[in-house]
Coordinates of C-alpha atoms in Angstrom, one line a residue:
M19 CA 0.0 0.0 0.0
R20 CA 1.3 3.4 -1.0
L21 CA 2.2 5.9 1.8
Q22 CA -0.1 8.5 0.3
L23 CA -3.1 6.2 0.6
R24 CA -2.1 5.3 4.2
F25 CA -2.2 9.0 5.1
I26 CA -5.7 9.5 3.5
L27 CA -7.0 6.4 5.4
Y28 CA -5.5 7.8 8.6
L29 CA -7.4 11.1 8.1
I30 CA -10.6 9.3 7.4
A31 CA -10.1 7.0 10.4
L32 CA -9.3 10.0 12.6
H33 CA -12.4 12.1 11.6
L34 CA -15.1 9.5 11.4
P35 CA -15.0 8.5 15.1
F36 CA -15.1 12.2 16.1
A37 CA -18.0 12.8 13.7
G38 CA -19.9 9.8 15.2
I39 CA -19.3 11.1 18.8
A40 CA -20.4 14.6 17.7
M41 CA -23.7 13.1 16.3
Y42 CA -24.3 11.1 19.5
V43 CA -23.6 14.1 21.8
L44 CA -25.3 16.8 19.8
A45 CA -28.2 14.8 18.4
E46 CA -30.7 17.2 20.1
H47 CA -28.8 20.3 19.0
R48 CA -29.1 20.1 15.3
L49 CA -27.6 23.5 14.6
W50 CA -24.4 22.7 16.6
L51 CA -24.3 19.3 15.1
F52 CA -24.4 20.8 11.6
A53 CA -21.6 23.2 12.4
V54 CA -19.4 20.5 13.9
E55 CA -20.0 18.2 10.9
V56 CA -19.1 21.0 8.5
A57 CA -15.9 21.7 10.5
F58 CA -15.0 18.0 10.3
A59 CA -15.6 17.9 6.6
V60 CA -13.5 21.0 6.0
S61 CA -10.7 19.6 8.2
L62 CA -10.9 16.3 6.2
V63 CA -10.7 18.2 2.9
V64 CA -7.8 20.4 4.0
G65 CA -5.9 17.4 5.3
Y66 CA -6.5 15.6 2.1
R67 CA -5.2 18.6 0.1
L68 CA -2.2 18.9 2.3
V69 CA -1.4 15.2 1.9
R70 CA -1.8 15.5 -1.9
S71 CA 0.5 18.6 -1.9
L72 CA 3.1 16.9 0.2
F73 CA 3.1 13.7 -1.9
G74 CA 3.0 15.7 -5.1
T75 CA 6.5 17.0 -4.1
L76 CA 7.6 13.4 -3.5
E77 CA 6.2 12.3 -6.9
L78 CA 8.1 15.2 -8.5
I79 CA 11.3 13.9 -6.9
G80 CA 10.5 10.4 -8.1
T81 CA 9.8 11.6 -11.6
G82 CA 13.0 13.6 -11.7
T83 CA 14.9 10.5 -10.4
Q84 CA 13.4 8.4 -13.2
F85 CA 14.5 11.0 -15.8
F86 CA 18.0 10.9 -14.3
D87 CA 18.1 7.1 -14.5
E88 CA 17.1 7.3 -18.2
G89 CA 19.7 10.0 -18.9
D90 CA 17.0 12.4 -20.1
F91 CA 18.1 15.9 -19.2
T92 CA 15.8 17.7 -21.6
V93 CA 12.7 17.7 -19.3
R94 CA 12.0 20.9 -17.2
F95 CA 9.3 21.3 -14.6
T96 CA 7.0 24.4 -14.4
P97 CA 6.5 26.3 -11.1
T98 CA 3.4 25.4 -9.1
G99 CA 3.0 28.5 -7.0
L100 CA 4.0 26.8 -3.8
P101 CA 7.3 28.3 -2.5
E102 CA 8.7 25.0 -1.2
M103 CA 7.8 23.2 -4.4
D104 CA 9.0 26.0 -6.6
N105 CA 12.4 26.1 -4.9
L106 CA 12.8 22.4 -5.5
I107 CA 11.7 22.8 -9.2
A108 CA 14.1 25.7 -9.7
M109 CA 17.0 23.6 -8.3
Y110 CA 16.1 20.6 -10.4
N111 CA 15.9 22.7 -13.6
R112 CA 19.3 24.3 -12.9
M113 CA 20.8 20.9 -12.3
T114 CA 19.4 19.4 -15.5
D115 CA 20.5 22.5 -17.5
R116 CA 24.0 22.1 -16.3
L117 CA 24.0 18.3 -16.9
R118 CA 22.6 18.9 -20.4
E119 CA 25.3 21.5 -21.2
E120 CA 28.0 19.2 -19.8
R121 CA 26.7 16.3 -21.9
V122 CA 26.7 18.5 -25.0
R123 CA 30.2 19.8 -24.2
M124 CA 31.5 16.3 -23.7
A125 CA 29.9 15.1 -26.9
E126 CA 31.5 18.0 -28.8
Q127 CA 34.9 17.2 -27.3
D128 CA 34.6 13.5 -28.1
S129 CA 33.6 14.3 -31.7
F130 CA 36.4 16.8 -32.0
L131 CA 38.9 14.3 -30.5
E132 CA 37.6 11.5 -32.9
K133 CA 38.1 13.8 -35.9
I134 CA 41.6 14.8 -34.8
T135 CA 42.7 11.2 -34.2
S136 CA 41.1 10.1 -37.5
A137 CA 42.9 12.8 -39.5
S138 CA 46.2 12.6 -37.5
P139 CA 49.3 11.4 -39.4
S140 CA 50.4 9.9 -36.1
G141 CA 49.2 6.5 -35.0
V142 CA 47.1 6.2 -31.8
V143 CA 46.2 2.9 -30.2
T144 CA 44.3 2.9 -26.9
L145 CA 43.9 0.0 -24.5
N146 CA 40.9 -0.8 -22.3
F147 CA 41.0 -1.5 -18.6
D148 CA 42.0 -5.1 -19.3
G149 CA 45.0 -4.1 -21.4
R150 CA 43.3 -5.0 -24.7
M151 CA 43.3 -2.8 -27.8
S152 CA 40.0 -0.9 -28.0
M153 CA 40.8 1.7 -30.7
A154 CA 43.3 2.2 -33.5
N155 CA 43.1 5.2 -35.7
P156 CA 43.6 4.9 -39.5
A157 CA 47.3 6.0 -39.3
A158 CA 48.0 3.3 -36.7
R159 CA 46.3 0.6 -38.8
R160 CA 48.3 1.7 -41.8
M161 CA 51.6 1.6 -39.9
L162 CA 50.8 -1.8 -38.5
S163 CA 49.4 -3.1 -41.8
L164 CA 46.5 -4.7 -39.8
S165 CA 42.7 -4.2 -39.8
N166 CA 40.4 -3.4 -37.0
E167 CA 39.3 -7.0 -36.8
E168 CA 42.9 -8.1 -36.4
L169 CA 43.5 -5.5 -33.6
L170 CA 40.5 -4.8 -31.5
G171 CA 40.0 -7.0 -28.4
K172 CA 43.5 -8.4 -28.5
R173 CA 46.5 -7.6 -26.4
P174 CA 49.5 -5.9 -28.1
S175 CA 51.6 -9.0 -27.8
E176 CA 49.1 -11.3 -29.5
P177 CA 49.1 -10.3 -33.2
D178 CA 52.2 -11.4 -35.2
S179 CA 53.6 -7.9 -35.7
P180 CA 57.2 -6.8 -34.8
L181 CA 55.9 -3.2 -34.2
L182 CA 53.2 -4.4 -31.8
Q183 CA 55.7 -6.6 -30.0
A184 CA 57.9 -3.5 -29.5
L185 CA 54.9 -1.5 -28.3
A186 CA 54.1 -4.2 -25.7
E187 CA 57.6 -4.1 -24.3
L188 CA 57.4 -0.3 -23.6
A189 CA 57.0 0.9 -20.0
V190 CA 54.7 3.8 -19.2
G191 CA 56.4 7.1 -20.2
E192 CA 59.1 5.3 -22.2
S193 CA 59.7 6.2 -25.9
R194 CA 61.8 4.3 -28.4
V195 CA 62.6 4.5 -32.1
V196 CA 61.7 1.2 -33.8
S197 CA 62.9 0.1 -37.2
V198 CA 60.4 -1.8 -39.4
A199 CA 60.4 -3.0 -43.0
G200 CA 64.1 -2.4 -43.4
R201 CA 64.4 1.4 -43.5
R202 CA 61.3 2.7 -41.8
R203 CA 61.8 4.5 -38.4
L204 CA 58.9 4.9 -36.1
K205 CA 59.0 6.8 -32.7
C206 CA 56.8 4.9 -30.3
R207 CA 55.7 6.1 -26.9
R208 CA 53.5 4.6 -24.2
S209 CA 51.5 6.9 -21.9
Q210 CA 48.3 6.8 -19.8
F211 CA 45.2 8.8 -19.0
L212 CA 42.4 8.7 -16.5
D213 CA 39.0 7.3 -17.5
R214 CA 36.3 7.3 -14.8
G215 CA 39.0 7.6 -12.2
F216 CA 41.0 4.6 -13.4
E217 CA 44.2 4.5 -15.5
R218 CA 44.1 3.5 -19.1
H219 CA 47.2 3.2 -21.4
F220 CA 47.6 4.3 -25.0
F221 CA 50.4 4.2 -27.6
L222 CA 51.5 7.1 -29.9
I223 CA 53.4 6.2 -33.1
E224 CA 55.1 8.8 -35.2
E225 CA 56.7 8.4 -38.6
L226 CA 60.3 9.6 -38.5
T227 CA 61.6 7.9 -41.7
E228 CA 61.8 10.9 -44.0
E229 CA 62.8 13.3 -41.2
L230 CA 65.7 11.2 -40.1
R231 CA 66.7 10.4 -43.7
Q232 CA 66.8 14.1 -44.5
S233 CA 68.8 14.9 -41.3
E234 CA 71.2 12.0 -42.0
K235 CA 71.5 13.1 -45.7
G236 CA 72.3 16.7 -44.8
A237 CA 74.9 15.5 -42.2
Y238 CA 76.8 13.1 -44.5
E239 CA 76.7 15.4 -47.5
R240 CA 78.3 18.2 -45.4
M241 CA 80.9 15.8 -44.0
I242 CA 81.6 14.4 -47.5
R243 CA 82.1 17.8 -48.9
V244 CA 84.6 18.8 -46.2
M245 CA 86.4 15.4 -46.4
S246 CA 86.6 15.5 -50.2
H247 CA 87.9 19.1 -50.2
E248 CA 90.6 18.3 -47.6
V249 CA 91.6 14.9 -49.1
N250 CA 91.7 16.1 -52.7
N251 CA 93.8 19.1 -51.8
T252 CA 96.2 17.0 -49.9
V253 CA 96.3 14.1 -52.4
G254 CA 96.7 16.4 -55.4
A255 CA 99.7 18.3 -53.8
S256 CA 101.2 15.1 -52.4
N257 CA 101.0 13.3 -55.8
S258 CA 102.6 16.2 -57.5
L259 CA 105.5 16.2 -55.1
L260 CA 105.8 12.4 -55.4
H261 CA 106.0 12.5 -59.1
S262 CA 108.6 15.2 -58.9
C263 CA 110.6 13.1 -56.6
L264 CA 110.6 10.3 -59.2
H265 CA 112.5 12.5 -61.5
Y266 CA 115.4 12.5 -59.1
A267 CA 115.7 8.7 -59.1
G268 CA 118.5 9.0 -61.6
H269 CA 120.6 10.8 -59.0
I270 CA 120.3 8.0 -56.5
P271 CA 122.9 5.1 -56.6
D272 CA 121.8 2.0 -58.5
D273 CA 121.7 -0.1 -55.3
D274 CA 119.0 2.2 -53.7
R275 CA 117.2 3.4 -56.9
A276 CA 114.8 0.4 -57.2
D277 CA 113.7 0.6 -53.6
F278 CA 113.3 4.4 -53.9
E279 CA 111.1 4.1 -57.0
E280 CA 109.1 1.2 -55.5
A281 CA 108.4 3.1 -52.3
L282 CA 107.2 6.2 -54.2
R283 CA 105.0 4.2 -56.5
I284 CA 103.4 2.5 -53.5
V285 CA 102.7 5.8 -51.9
I286 CA 101.3 7.2 -55.2
S287 CA 99.1 4.1 -55.6
R288 CA 97.7 4.5 -52.1
T289 CA 96.9 8.1 -52.5
S290 CA 95.2 7.4 -55.8
Q291 CA 93.1 4.7 -54.0
L292 CA 92.3 7.2 -51.3
S293 CA 91.1 9.7 -54.0
A294 CA 89.0 7.0 -55.6
F295 CA 87.6 6.1 -52.2
M296 CA 86.5 9.7 -51.6
R297 CA 85.0 9.9 -55.1
S298 CA 82.7 7.0 -54.3
F299 CA 81.3 9.0 -51.4
S300 CA 81.1 12.1 -53.4
D301 CA 79.0 10.3 -56.1
V302 CA 76.3 9.8 -53.5
A303 CA 76.2 13.4 -52.5
R304 CA 76.3 14.7 -56.1
L305 CA 73.8 12.2 -57.5
P306 CA 71.9 14.0 -60.3
N307 CA 68.1 13.9 -60.6
P308 CA 66.9 10.9 -62.6
N309 CA 66.6 11.2 -66.4
R310 CA 63.5 9.2 -66.8
Q311 CA 63.0 7.1 -70.0
P312 CA 60.7 4.2 -70.8
C313 CA 62.2 1.0 -69.7
D314 CA 61.3 -2.6 -69.0
P315 CA 62.6 -3.2 -65.4
A316 CA 62.2 -7.0 -65.7
R317 CA 64.4 -7.1 -68.8
M318 CA 67.0 -4.8 -67.2
L319 CA 67.1 -7.0 -64.1
G320 CA 67.6 -10.1 -66.3
D321 CA 70.5 -8.5 -68.1
I322 CA 72.2 -7.7 -64.8
V323 CA 71.5 -11.2 -63.5
T324 CA 73.2 -12.6 -66.7
L325 CA 76.2 -10.4 -65.9
M326 CA 76.3 -11.3 -62.2
R327 CA 76.0 -15.1 -62.6
A328 CA 79.0 -15.2 -64.9
G329 CA 81.2 -14.0 -62.0
E330 CA 83.4 -16.4 -60.0
A331 CA 81.5 -15.8 -56.8
A332 CA 78.1 -16.6 -58.3
R333 CA 78.8 -19.7 -60.4
E334 CA 77.5 -22.2 -57.8
I335 CA 74.4 -20.1 -56.9
E336 CA 70.9 -21.3 -58.1
W337 CA 69.0 -18.5 -59.7
K338 CA 65.2 -18.8 -59.7
W339 CA 62.7 -16.7 -61.6
E340 CA 59.0 -16.4 -60.5
I341 CA 57.1 -14.2 -62.9
A342 CA 53.5 -13.9 -61.9
E343 CA 52.6 -11.6 -64.9
P344 CA 54.5 -9.3 -67.3
V345 CA 55.6 -6.0 -65.8
P346 CA 54.5 -2.9 -67.8
I347 CA 57.0 -0.3 -69.1
V348 CA 58.1 2.1 -66.4
A349 CA 59.7 5.6 -66.6
L350 CA 63.1 5.5 -64.9
D351 CA 66.7 6.4 -65.2
Q352 CA 68.2 3.2 -66.5
V353 CA 71.8 4.1 -65.5
Q354 CA 70.9 4.8 -61.9
M355 CA 68.5 1.8 -61.6
E356 CA 71.3 -0.5 -63.0
Q357 CA 73.4 0.7 -60.0
V358 CA 70.5 -0.2 -57.7
F359 CA 70.1 -3.7 -59.1
V360 CA 73.9 -4.3 -59.2
N361 CA 74.2 -3.4 -55.5
I362 CA 71.1 -5.5 -54.5
L363 CA 72.3 -8.6 -56.4
K364 CA 75.8 -8.2 -55.1
N365 CA 74.5 -8.1 -51.6
A366 CA 72.4 -11.2 -52.3
V367 CA 75.4 -13.1 -53.7
E368 CA 77.6 -12.2 -50.7
A369 CA 74.7 -13.2 -48.3
V370 CA 74.6 -16.8 -49.6
N371 CA 78.4 -16.9 -49.6
G372 CA 78.6 -18.2 -53.2
R373 CA 76.3 -21.2 -52.5
G374 CA 72.6 -20.9 -52.1
T375 CA 69.5 -19.6 -53.9
V376 CA 68.7 -16.2 -55.2
T377 CA 65.0 -15.9 -56.2
L378 CA 63.7 -13.1 -58.4
R379 CA 60.0 -12.4 -58.4
V380 CA 58.3 -10.0 -60.9
G381 CA 54.6 -9.0 -61.0
T382 CA 52.1 -6.4 -60.1
D383 CA 50.3 -5.6 -56.8
L384 CA 47.2 -3.5 -57.0
G385 CA 48.2 -2.2 -60.4
R386 CA 51.8 -1.4 -59.2
P387 CA 54.7 -3.3 -60.8
F388 CA 57.2 -4.8 -58.3
V389 CA 60.4 -6.7 -58.3
V390 CA 61.6 -8.8 -55.4
V391 CA 65.2 -10.1 -54.9
E392 CA 65.3 -12.8 -52.2
D393 CA 68.3 -14.7 -51.0
S394 CA 68.6 -17.9 -48.9
G395 CA 71.3 -16.4 -46.6
Q396 CA 71.3 -16.1 -42.8
G397 CA 69.4 -12.8 -42.8
F398 CA 70.3 -10.2 -40.2
T399 CA 69.8 -9.7 -36.5
A400 CA 67.5 -7.1 -34.8
D401 CA 70.6 -5.0 -33.9
I402 CA 71.7 -4.9 -37.6
R403 CA 68.1 -4.2 -38.7
E404 CA 68.3 -1.0 -36.6
Q405 CA 71.4 0.2 -38.5
L406 CA 70.2 -0.6 -42.1
F407 CA 70.3 2.3 -44.5
T408 CA 72.5 4.3 -42.0
P409 CA 75.2 6.0 -43.9
F410 CA 78.7 4.4 -43.5
F411 CA 77.3 1.4 -41.7
S412 CA 78.5 -2.0 -43.1
T413 CA 78.6 -5.6 -41.8
K414 CA 81.4 -6.4 -44.3
E415 CA 85.0 -6.3 -43.2
N416 CA 86.1 -3.8 -45.9
G417 CA 82.7 -2.3 -46.6
Q418 CA 82.3 1.4 -47.0
G419 CA 78.7 1.5 -46.0
I420 CA 77.4 3.4 -49.0
G421 CA 75.7 0.7 -51.0
L422 CA 72.3 0.9 -49.3
T423 CA 72.6 4.7 -48.9
L424 CA 73.1 4.9 -52.7
I425 CA 70.1 2.6 -53.3
Q426 CA 67.9 4.6 -51.0
E427 CA 68.9 7.9 -52.6
I428 CA 68.2 6.7 -56.1
L429 CA 64.9 5.1 -55.3
D430 CA 63.7 8.1 -53.3
R431 CA 64.6 10.4 -56.1
H432 CA 62.5 8.2 -58.4
G433 CA 59.6 8.1 -56.0
F434 CA 59.7 4.3 -55.8
E435 CA 58.7 2.6 -52.5
F436 CA 60.9 -0.2 -51.2
S437 CA 61.5 -2.4 -48.2
L438 CA 64.2 -4.7 -46.9
D439 CA 62.7 -7.5 -44.8
G440 CA 64.3 -10.5 -43.1
G441 CA 65.4 -11.8 -39.8
D442 CA 68.0 -13.8 -38.1
G443 CA 68.2 -17.1 -40.0
K444 CA 65.4 -16.1 -42.4
P445 CA 65.5 -15.2 -46.1
T446 CA 66.3 -11.6 -46.9
R447 CA 63.9 -9.9 -49.4
F448 CA 64.5 -6.5 -51.1
T449 CA 61.2 -5.3 -52.7
I450 CA 60.8 -2.4 -55.1
W451 CA 57.4 -1.0 -56.1
F452 CA 57.6 1.0 -59.3
A453 CA 55.3 3.9 -60.1
S454 CA 53.3 2.7 -63.0
G455 CA 52.7 4.7 -66.2
L456 CA 54.9 7.0 -68.3
P457 CA 55.4 10.7 -67.9

């Protein structure tokens, strides 16, 4: 039974006995009996109205609570004329107005944040309270090469992705530059934010490849110019003096003349080699813009393979061709691209150490021609992966560390995408995607 009905029954139960007593006592005094009965009726009506007014306030509170539970902050109550009720209504209306404004403001902020993360060139991956990925913006999915279905609901360590594995190893507040796909450099950071009073983590991924490449390029070009200037000046003057000294060989006794001439020739040879060494570096810094002409990249690669397999180091190598479909004609600088293929194939031959398999794949991917050179060598470790395409870095005993730098410079100038993939004990694949069409 509702409390309001109880109060009404209480009023009735309270007034009826007194009304009966009044009828019994004042039965002979009809005028007084009528007045008393009227007073009781008025009291009952006033009490009923007071109860309705009191419980109307409680019903208003209950209705407002129901709207709160439903999350409806658009309903406003109108004043009733009762001061107590109107104060309660005014307070409720102010509260709902503020909650509605706060909800609108939060919705606008969420929409703004969603638009920013969707358009951001930086990758953003958020985790839920259980440490599972709950959101990955388009940039993050592109960097990870994974779809929402492959990411959402999983822990960062679960998908087979080297980049996600690196993210999972980060501590809160830690940032690290991670190398992926051979030459790409990504700056990854793990941080946290508060959601409903509890901590949630997120990852921020920034593309640094081009920025670092331009910085490295500017640094090594300046260094090469300085070194070339100093070395060439020194070598030129030294060789001039050494050749002049050779003219005095006739003035030296016969017993010492041969040793004198041999010593000078050795020094001249070494300085000439030093000059050639510096020219190889200068060629990278002075690389001209490509002179693009129509060319068949598959045929050009085949010609270079024919040249390479005739060498002593490649005679025991098995060369395999996998041609999925003919590659269309591409606009490129044939001289420069020949240097690229020669360096790639030379690295493949050295990786298999003269015995192994070099596989050449040719085809198109989403309309883009591509060429893959894969060797069956031992691959490279994670530490070496971090240094690939770094100027002057080489794993060879007498390497200069300019082969991959030259390859990168030529391909970037052509606008061709490329990647160098592999791992410790796994095949190494160098992939080049050509820009299809002619200028």
